[in-house]
PDB file of C-alpha atoms in Angstrom:
ATOM      1  CA  MET A   1     146.607 123.636  99.291  1.00  0.00           C
ATOM      2  CA  GLU A   2     147.550 121.168 102.021  1.00  0.00           C
ATOM      3  CA  MET A   3     144.864 120.792 104.661  1.00  0.00           C
ATOM      4  CA  ARG A   4     145.944 121.787 108.142  1.00  0.00           C
ATOM      5  CA  GLY A   5     144.908 119.467 110.940  1.00  0.00           C
ATOM      6  CA  SER A   6     143.002 116.194 110.960  1.00  0.00           C
ATOM      7  CA  MET A   7     139.265 115.687 111.390  1.00  0.00           C
ATOM      8  CA  THR A   8     139.890 114.723 115.034  1.00  0.00           C
ATOM      9  CA  GLU A   9     141.828 117.948 115.604  1.00  0.00           C
ATOM     10  CA  ASP A  10     138.999 119.907 113.964  1.00  0.00           C
ATOM     11  CA  VAL A  11     136.384 118.398 116.298  1.00  0.00           C
ATOM     12  CA  ALA A  12     138.588 119.124 119.320  1.00  0.00           C
ATOM     13  CA  ALA A  13     139.169 122.692 118.174  1.00  0.00           C
ATOM     14  CA  LEU A  14     135.447 123.239 117.605  1.00  0.00           C
ATOM     15  CA  ALA A  15     134.695 121.935 121.087  1.00  0.00           C
ATOM     16  CA  GLY A  16     137.331 124.289 122.470  1.00  0.00           C
ATOM     17  CA  GLY A  17     135.978 127.294 120.603  1.00  0.00           C
ATOM     18  CA  GLY A  18     138.368 127.258 117.648  1.00  0.00           C
ATOM     19  CA  ASN A  19     135.688 128.434 115.223  1.00  0.00           C
ATOM     20  CA  GLU A  20     134.750 131.246 117.640  1.00  0.00           C
ATOM     21  CA  THR A  21     138.345 132.460 117.509  1.00  0.00           C
ATOM     22  CA  VAL A  22     138.227 132.646 113.692  1.00  0.00           C
ATOM     23  CA  ALA A  23     134.706 134.087 113.696  1.00  0.00           C
ATOM     24  CA  GLY A  24     135.651 136.580 116.407  1.00  0.00           C
ATOM     25  CA  ARG A  25     138.679 137.876 114.551  1.00  0.00           C
ATOM     26  CA  LEU A  26     136.760 138.142 111.315  1.00  0.00           C
ATOM     27  CA  ALA A  27     133.884 139.932 113.016  1.00  0.00           C
ATOM     28  CA  LEU A  28     136.312 142.341 114.671  1.00  0.00           C
ATOM     29  CA  ALA A  29     137.938 143.110 111.311  1.00  0.00           C
ATOM     30  CA  ILE A  30     134.512 143.707 109.747  1.00  0.00           C
ATOM     31  CA  HIS A  31     133.276 145.899 112.607  1.00  0.00           C
ATOM     32  CA  GLU A  32     136.462 147.994 112.509  1.00  0.00           C
ATOM     33  CA  HIS A  33     136.232 148.376 108.713  1.00  0.00           C
ATOM     34  CA  ARG A  34     139.509 146.570 108.085  1.00  0.00           C
ATOM     35  CA  ILE A  35     137.657 144.230 105.752  1.00  0.00           C
ATOM     36  CA  GLN A  36     135.215 146.094 103.534  1.00  0.00           C
ATOM     37  CA  PRO A  37     131.734 144.922 102.460  1.00  0.00           C
ATOM     38  CA  GLY A  38     131.905 142.828  99.321  1.00  0.00           C
ATOM     39  CA  THR A  39     135.343 141.362 100.103  1.00  0.00           C
ATOM     40  CA  LYS A  40     135.587 137.683  99.179  1.00  0.00           C
ATOM     41  CA  LEU A  41     136.438 135.445 102.130  1.00  0.00           C
ATOM     42  CA  ALA A  42     138.265 132.547 100.512  1.00  0.00           C
ATOM     43  CA  GLU A  43     138.350 129.462 102.727  1.00  0.00           C
ATOM     44  CA  ASP A  44     141.871 128.426 101.638  1.00  0.00           C
ATOM     45  CA  GLU A  45     143.296 131.886 102.294  1.00  0.00           C
ATOM     46  CA  LEU A  46     141.597 132.169 105.668  1.00  0.00           C
ATOM     47  CA  GLY A  47     142.799 128.713 106.642  1.00  0.00           C
ATOM     48  CA  GLU A  48     146.361 129.711 105.793  1.00  0.00           C
ATOM     49  CA  ILE A  49     146.116 133.022 107.627  1.00  0.00           C
ATOM     50  CA  PHE A  50     144.695 131.490 110.805  1.00  0.00           C
ATOM     51  CA  GLY A  51     146.551 128.200 110.585  1.00  0.00           C
ATOM     52  CA  VAL A  52     143.386 126.108 110.753  1.00  0.00           C
ATOM     53  CA  SER A  53     141.580 123.706 108.425  1.00  0.00           C
ATOM     54  CA  ARG A  54     138.791 124.600 106.005  1.00  0.00           C
ATOM     55  CA  THR A  55     136.362 122.797 108.328  1.00  0.00           C
ATOM     56  CA  LEU A  56     136.940 125.392 111.026  1.00  0.00           C
ATOM     57  CA  VAL A  57     136.895 128.255 108.541  1.00  0.00           C
ATOM     58  CA  ARG A  58     133.591 127.038 107.102  1.00  0.00           C
ATOM     59  CA  ALA A  59     132.064 126.795 110.586  1.00  0.00           C
ATOM     60  CA  ALA A  60     133.159 130.365 111.335  1.00  0.00           C
ATOM     61  CA  LEU A  61     131.696 131.641 108.059  1.00  0.00           C
ATOM     62  CA  GLN A  62     128.405 129.866 108.777  1.00  0.00           C
ATOM     63  CA  GLN A  63     128.281 131.549 112.174  1.00  0.00           C
ATOM     64  CA  LEU A  64     128.909 134.992 110.665  1.00  0.00           C
ATOM     65  CA  ALA A  65     126.323 134.313 107.960  1.00  0.00           C
ATOM     66  CA  HIS A  66     123.801 133.607 110.731  1.00  0.00           C
ATOM     67  CA  GLU A  67     124.730 136.996 112.219  1.00  0.00           C
ATOM     68  CA  ARG A  68     124.268 138.557 108.750  1.00  0.00           C
ATOM     69  CA  LEU A  69     127.838 139.825 108.586  1.00  0.00           C
ATOM     70  CA  VAL A  70     128.689 137.389 105.794  1.00  0.00           C
ATOM     71  CA  THR A  71     126.768 136.335 102.677  1.00  0.00           C
ATOM     72  CA  LEU A  72     127.193 132.761 101.394  1.00  0.00           C
ATOM     73  CA  ARG A  73     126.679 132.517  97.617  1.00  0.00           C
ATOM     74  CA  ARG A  74     126.127 129.158  95.964  1.00  0.00           C
ATOM     75  CA  ASN A  75     129.121 128.075  93.890  1.00  0.00           C
ATOM     76  CA  ARG A  76     130.854 131.398  94.569  1.00  0.00           C
ATOM     77  CA  GLY A  77     131.806 131.248  98.229  1.00  0.00           C
ATOM     78  CA  ALA A  78     131.575 133.702 101.133  1.00  0.00           C
ATOM     79  CA  PHE A  79     131.660 137.492 100.997  1.00  0.00           C
ATOM     80  CA  VAL A  80     131.391 140.239 103.572  1.00  0.00           C
ATOM     81  CA  ALA A  81     127.735 141.326 103.448  1.00  0.00           C
ATOM     82  CA  GLN A  82     126.759 144.404 101.445  1.00  0.00           C
ATOM     83  CA  PRO A  83     123.495 145.880 102.768  1.00  0.00           C
ATOM     84  CA  SER A  84     121.387 147.496 100.068  1.00  0.00           C
ATOM     85  CA  VAL A  85     120.095 151.052 100.325  1.00  0.00           C
ATOM     86  CA  ARG A  86     116.691 149.647 101.293  1.00  0.00           C
ATOM     87  CA  GLU A  87     118.264 147.524 104.041  1.00  0.00           C
ATOM     88  CA  ALA A  88     120.242 150.544 105.262  1.00  0.00           C
ATOM     89  CA  ARG A  89     117.088 152.589 105.641  1.00  0.00           C
ATOM     90  CA  GLU A  90     115.251 149.736 107.331  1.00  0.00           C
ATOM     91  CA  VAL A  91     118.045 149.210 109.842  1.00  0.00           C
ATOM     92  CA  PHE A  92     118.135 152.844 110.910  1.00  0.00           C
ATOM     93  CA  GLU A  93     114.331 153.067 110.977  1.00  0.00           C
ATOM     94  CA  ALA A  94     114.324 150.081 113.329  1.00  0.00           C
ATOM     95  CA  ARG A  95     116.989 151.691 115.492  1.00  0.00           C
ATOM     96  CA  ALA A  96     114.956 154.921 115.617  1.00  0.00           C
ATOM     97  CA  LEU A  97     111.973 152.938 116.883  1.00  0.00           C
ATOM     98  CA  LEU A  98     113.869 150.955 119.522  1.00  0.00           C
ATOM     99  CA  GLU A  99     116.757 152.959 120.883  1.00  0.00           C
ATOM    100  CA  PRO A 100     115.201 156.264 122.020  1.00  0.00           C
ATOM    101  CA  ARG A 101     112.698 154.453 124.229  1.00  0.00           C
ATOM    102  CA  THR A 102     115.460 152.168 125.441  1.00  0.00           C
ATOM    103  CA  ALA A 103     117.532 155.212 126.407  1.00  0.00           C
ATOM    104  CA  ARG A 104     114.587 156.479 128.459  1.00  0.00           C
ATOM    105  CA  SER A 105     114.404 153.174 130.306  1.00  0.00           C
ATOM    106  CA  ALA A 106     118.165 153.202 130.852  1.00  0.00           C
ATOM    107  CA  ALA A 107     117.991 156.652 132.425  1.00  0.00           C
ATOM    108  CA  GLU A 108     115.404 155.371 134.875  1.00  0.00           C
ATOM    109  CA  ARG A 109     117.644 152.454 135.908  1.00  0.00           C
ATOM    110  CA  ALA A 110     121.257 153.627 135.544  1.00  0.00           C
ATOM    111  CA  THR A 111     123.492 153.296 138.576  1.00  0.00           C
ATOM    112  CA  ALA A 112     126.748 155.090 139.297  1.00  0.00           C
ATOM    113  CA  ALA A 113     128.618 151.960 138.161  1.00  0.00           C
ATOM    114  CA  ASP A 114     126.669 151.990 134.858  1.00  0.00           C
ATOM    115  CA  ILE A 115     127.584 155.626 134.243  1.00  0.00           C
ATOM    116  CA  ALA A 116     131.230 154.912 134.991  1.00  0.00           C
ATOM    117  CA  ARG A 117     131.232 152.021 132.523  1.00  0.00           C
ATOM    118  CA  LEU A 118     129.732 154.200 129.780  1.00  0.00           C
ATOM    119  CA  GLN A 119     132.300 156.918 130.520  1.00  0.00           C
ATOM    120  CA  ARG A 120     135.073 154.354 130.033  1.00  0.00           C
ATOM    121  CA  HIS A 121     133.569 153.491 126.640  1.00  0.00           C
ATOM    122  CA  ILE A 122     133.683 157.149 125.649  1.00  0.00           C
ATOM    123  CA  ASP A 123     137.243 157.510 126.904  1.00  0.00           C
ATOM    124  CA  GLU A 124     138.364 154.456 124.918  1.00  0.00           C
ATOM    125  CA  GLU A 125     136.582 155.796 121.842  1.00  0.00           C
ATOM    126  CA  HIS A 126     138.467 159.082 122.064  1.00  0.00           C
ATOM    127  CA  ALA A 127     141.751 157.272 122.725  1.00  0.00           C
ATOM    128  CA  ALA A 128     141.213 155.303 119.510  1.00  0.00           C
ATOM    129  CA  LEU A 129     140.571 158.513 117.576  1.00  0.00           C
ATOM    130  CA  ASP A 130     143.692 160.128 119.060  1.00  0.00           C
ATOM    131  CA  ALA A 131     145.661 157.033 117.992  1.00  0.00           C
ATOM    132  CA  GLY A 132     144.402 157.426 114.417  1.00  0.00           C
ATOM    133  CA  ASP A 133     142.213 154.302 114.575  1.00  0.00           C
ATOM    134  CA  PRO A 134     138.685 155.408 113.514  1.00  0.00           C
ATOM    135  CA  GLY A 135     137.624 151.816 112.862  1.00  0.00           C
ATOM    136  CA  ARG A 136     138.145 150.870 116.500  1.00  0.00           C
ATOM    137  CA  ALA A 137     136.445 154.071 117.591  1.00  0.00           C
ATOM    138  CA  LEU A 138     133.395 153.160 115.498  1.00  0.00           C
ATOM    139  CA  ARG A 139     133.236 149.685 117.015  1.00  0.00           C
ATOM    140  CA  LEU A 140     133.399 151.155 120.522  1.00  0.00           C
ATOM    141  CA  SER A 141     130.714 153.639 119.563  1.00  0.00           C
ATOM    142  CA  GLY A 142     128.437 150.773 118.563  1.00  0.00           C
ATOM    143  CA  GLN A 143     129.156 148.966 121.820  1.00  0.00           C
ATOM    144  CA  PHE A 144     128.114 152.119 123.703  1.00  0.00           C
ATOM    145  CA  HIS A 145     124.638 151.741 122.216  1.00  0.00           C
ATOM    146  CA  ILE A 146     124.493 148.094 123.216  1.00  0.00           C
ATOM    147  CA  GLU A 147     125.563 148.986 126.778  1.00  0.00           C
ATOM    148  CA  VAL A 148     122.676 151.479 127.012  1.00  0.00           C
ATOM    149  CA  ALA A 149     120.293 148.632 126.139  1.00  0.00           C
ATOM    150  CA  VAL A 150     121.974 146.444 128.783  1.00  0.00           C
ATOM    151  CA  ILE A 151     121.404 149.158 131.397  1.00  0.00           C
ATOM    152  CA  ALA A 152     117.741 149.348 130.359  1.00  0.00           C
ATOM    153  CA  ASP A 153     117.509 145.706 131.478  1.00  0.00           C
ATOM    154  CA  GLN A 154     115.527 144.617 128.447  1.00  0.00           C
ATOM    155  CA  ASP A 155     117.131 141.426 127.145  1.00  0.00           C
ATOM    156  CA  THR A 156     115.034 141.057 123.993  1.00  0.00           C
ATOM    157  CA  ILE A 157     115.568 144.686 123.002  1.00  0.00           C
ATOM    158  CA  ARG A 158     119.289 144.350 123.778  1.00  0.00           C
ATOM    159  CA  ASP A 159     119.587 141.432 121.372  1.00  0.00           C
ATOM    160  CA  PHE A 160     117.785 143.365 118.627  1.00  0.00           C
ATOM    161  CA  VAL A 161     119.961 146.425 119.188  1.00  0.00           C
ATOM    162  CA  ALA A 162     123.133 144.327 119.055  1.00  0.00           C
ATOM    163  CA  GLN A 163     122.061 142.857 115.707  1.00  0.00           C
ATOM    164  CA  LEU A 164     121.151 146.280 114.322  1.00  0.00           C
ATOM    165  CA  VAL A 165     124.425 147.818 115.497  1.00  0.00           C
ATOM    166  CA  ALA A 166     126.354 145.006 113.787  1.00  0.00           C
ATOM    167  CA  ARG A 167     124.534 145.635 110.505  1.00  0.00           C
ATOM    168  CA  SER A 168     124.997 149.368 110.931  1.00  0.00           C
ATOM    169  CA  SER A 169     128.752 148.836 110.906  1.00  0.00           C
ATOM    170  CA  LEU A 170     128.475 147.396 107.402  1.00  0.00           C
ATOM    171  CA  ILE A 171     126.177 150.218 106.313  1.00  0.00           C
ATOM    172  CA  ILE A 172     128.572 152.886 107.590  1.00  0.00           C
ATOM    173  CA  ALA A 173     131.478 151.194 105.802  1.00  0.00           C
ATOM    174  CA  LEU A 174     129.538 151.342 102.533  1.00  0.00           C
ATOM    175  CA  TYR A 175     127.741 154.662 102.690  1.00  0.00           C
ATOM    176  CA  TRP A 176     129.505 156.955 105.152  1.00  0.00           C
ATOM    177  CA  GLN A 177     130.215 160.286 103.459  1.00  0.00           C
ATOM    178  CA  ARG A 178     130.935 162.595 106.390  1.00  0.00           C
ATOM    179  CA  ARG A 179     133.863 160.869 108.087  1.00  0.00           C
ATOM    180  CA  THR A 180     134.591 163.882 110.266  1.00  0.00           C
ATOM    181  CA  ALA A 181     131.227 163.316 111.959  1.00  0.00           C
ATOM    182  CA  LEU A 182     132.773 160.897 114.426  1.00  0.00           C
ATOM    183  CA  CYS A 183     135.289 163.473 115.570  1.00  0.00           C
ATOM    184  CA  GLU A 184     132.703 166.248 115.684  1.00  0.00           C
ATOM    185  CA  SER A 185     130.014 164.358 117.570  1.00  0.00           C
ATOM    186  CA  HIS A 186     129.521 164.896 121.265  1.00  0.00           C
ATOM    187  CA  ALA A 187     126.221 163.000 121.247  1.00  0.00           C
ATOM    188  CA  HIS A 188     127.453 160.295 123.602  1.00  0.00           C
ATOM    189  CA  HIS A 189     128.579 162.908 126.137  1.00  0.00           C
ATOM    190  CA  ALA A 190     125.157 164.565 126.027  1.00  0.00           C
ATOM    191  CA  LEU A 191     123.383 161.239 126.317  1.00  0.00           C
ATOM    192  CA  LEU A 192     125.604 160.217 129.212  1.00  0.00           C
ATOM    193  CA  ARG A 193     124.694 163.409 131.103  1.00  0.00           C
ATOM    194  CA  ALA A 194     120.986 162.722 130.595  1.00  0.00           C
ATOM    195  CA  LEU A 195     121.437 159.141 131.862  1.00  0.00           C
ATOM    196  CA  ALA A 196     123.463 160.320 134.859  1.00  0.00           C
ATOM    197  CA  ASP A 197     120.723 162.854 135.708  1.00  0.00           C
ATOM    198  CA  GLY A 198     118.056 160.173 135.459  1.00  0.00           C
ATOM    199  CA  ASP A 199     116.255 162.329 132.874  1.00  0.00           C
ATOM    200  CA  GLY A 200     114.446 159.799 130.708  1.00  0.00           C
ATOM    201  CA  ALA A 201     112.715 162.314 128.453  1.00  0.00           C
ATOM    202  CA  ARG A 202     116.026 164.078 127.671  1.00  0.00           C
ATOM    203  CA  ALA A 203     117.832 160.779 127.105  1.00  0.00           C
ATOM    204  CA  GLU A 204     115.119 159.762 124.640  1.00  0.00           C
ATOM    205  CA  GLU A 205     115.452 163.044 122.714  1.00  0.00           C
ATOM    206  CA  MET A 206     119.249 162.850 122.754  1.00  0.00           C
ATOM    207  CA  MET A 207     119.148 159.364 121.260  1.00  0.00           C
ATOM    208  CA  LYS A 208     116.672 160.437 118.577  1.00  0.00           C
ATOM    209  CA  GLY A 209     118.894 163.325 117.560  1.00  0.00           C
ATOM    210  CA  HIS A 210     122.018 161.175 117.574  1.00  0.00           C
ATOM    211  CA  LEU A 211     120.478 158.555 115.268  1.00  0.00           C
ATOM    212  CA  LEU A 212     119.219 161.279 112.891  1.00  0.00           C
ATOM    213  CA  ASP A 213     122.721 162.674 112.767  1.00  0.00           C
ATOM    214  CA  LEU A 214     124.121 159.249 111.918  1.00  0.00           C
ATOM    215  CA  VAL A 215     121.695 158.867 109.027  1.00  0.00           C
ATOM    216  CA  SER A 216     122.539 162.370 107.754  1.00  0.00           C
ATOM    217  CA  SER A 217     126.198 161.327 107.572  1.00  0.00           C
ATOM    218  CA  LEU A 218     125.350 158.587 105.061  1.00  0.00           C
ATOM    219  CA  ASP A 219     125.275 158.903 101.290  1.00  0.00           C
ATOM    220  CA  LEU A 220     122.742 156.247 100.289  1.00  0.00           C
ATOM    221  CA  ARG A 221     123.672 156.505  96.621  1.00  0.00           C
ATOM    222  CA  ASN A 222     127.317 155.643  96.258  1.00  0.00           C
ATOM    223  CA  PRO A 223     128.635 152.566  98.085  1.00  0.00           C
ATOM    224  CA  ALA A 224     132.356 152.413  98.683  1.00  0.00           C
ATOM    225  CA  PRO A 225     134.313 149.661  96.852  1.00  0.00           C
ATOM    226  CA  PRO A 226     136.236 146.911  98.699  1.00  0.00           C
ATOM    227  CA  ALA A 227     139.661 148.177  99.704  1.00  0.00           C
ATOM    228  CA  ARG A 228     142.502 146.483 101.567  1.00  0.00           C
ATOM    229  CA  SER A 229     143.438 142.858 100.878  1.00  0.00           C
ATOM    230  CA  LEU A 230     142.139 140.180 103.186  1.00  0.00           C
ATOM    231  CA  ARG A 231     145.614 139.191 104.446  1.00  0.00           C
ATOM    232  CA  GLU A 232     146.616 142.792 105.135  1.00  0.00           C
ATOM    233  CA  ALA A 233     143.405 143.423 107.046  1.00  0.00           C
ATOM    234  CA  LEU A 234     143.679 140.341 109.228  1.00  0.00           C
ATOM    235  CA  ASP A 235     147.379 140.783 109.906  1.00  0.00           C
ATOM    236  CA  ARG A 236     146.412 143.964 111.838  1.00  0.00           C
ATOM    237  CA  ILE A 237     143.947 142.207 114.144  1.00  0.00           C
TER     238      ILE A 237
END
């Protein structure tokens, strides 16, 4: 395949955030389940799709590997990460330790502007569901959890939650068995009410219950196989 762009152009694009554009679009596709875990991310194909050189593609894949969304395999290339059953359990155990207490702290600090921002997240989530886009709804749902950590004003915890939410997206793509759970769940509404009331104890319990419900919607025995082609997935982003 003919390489696109010179080394000079690559350096300029990297300085201007070119790799972040590729990494961002790939991350979005992964978070919205348009690219399934286990999908091979061929550098040549990605370069052709995005119209950039392999140097930029490789930088983007390295960035996503650092974020644990991509696995780099020696002599085989890059693949969307596939968390094991053990990893899945560890991720949700970590979330169960961090997020309920974070929700309590958020309830103690939430302002009217914070509540309004969370309500917009919920509204956008429902709009995505109404539009038949569950992948986008799931991504927004994950962002809701990160916003709660932002409101709690605990930067270290926020960073951990963001990482865990990103890995949860992969886990849900692999092991989610009860896909109607997203439509049925009103957990974010209940949590929002507790935050708006400044009721830390209730917010903590709401978050505990919500995370338990998420785990109960997983089938940690039968991972889903890769689905849609890479080009088809990225053409929709």
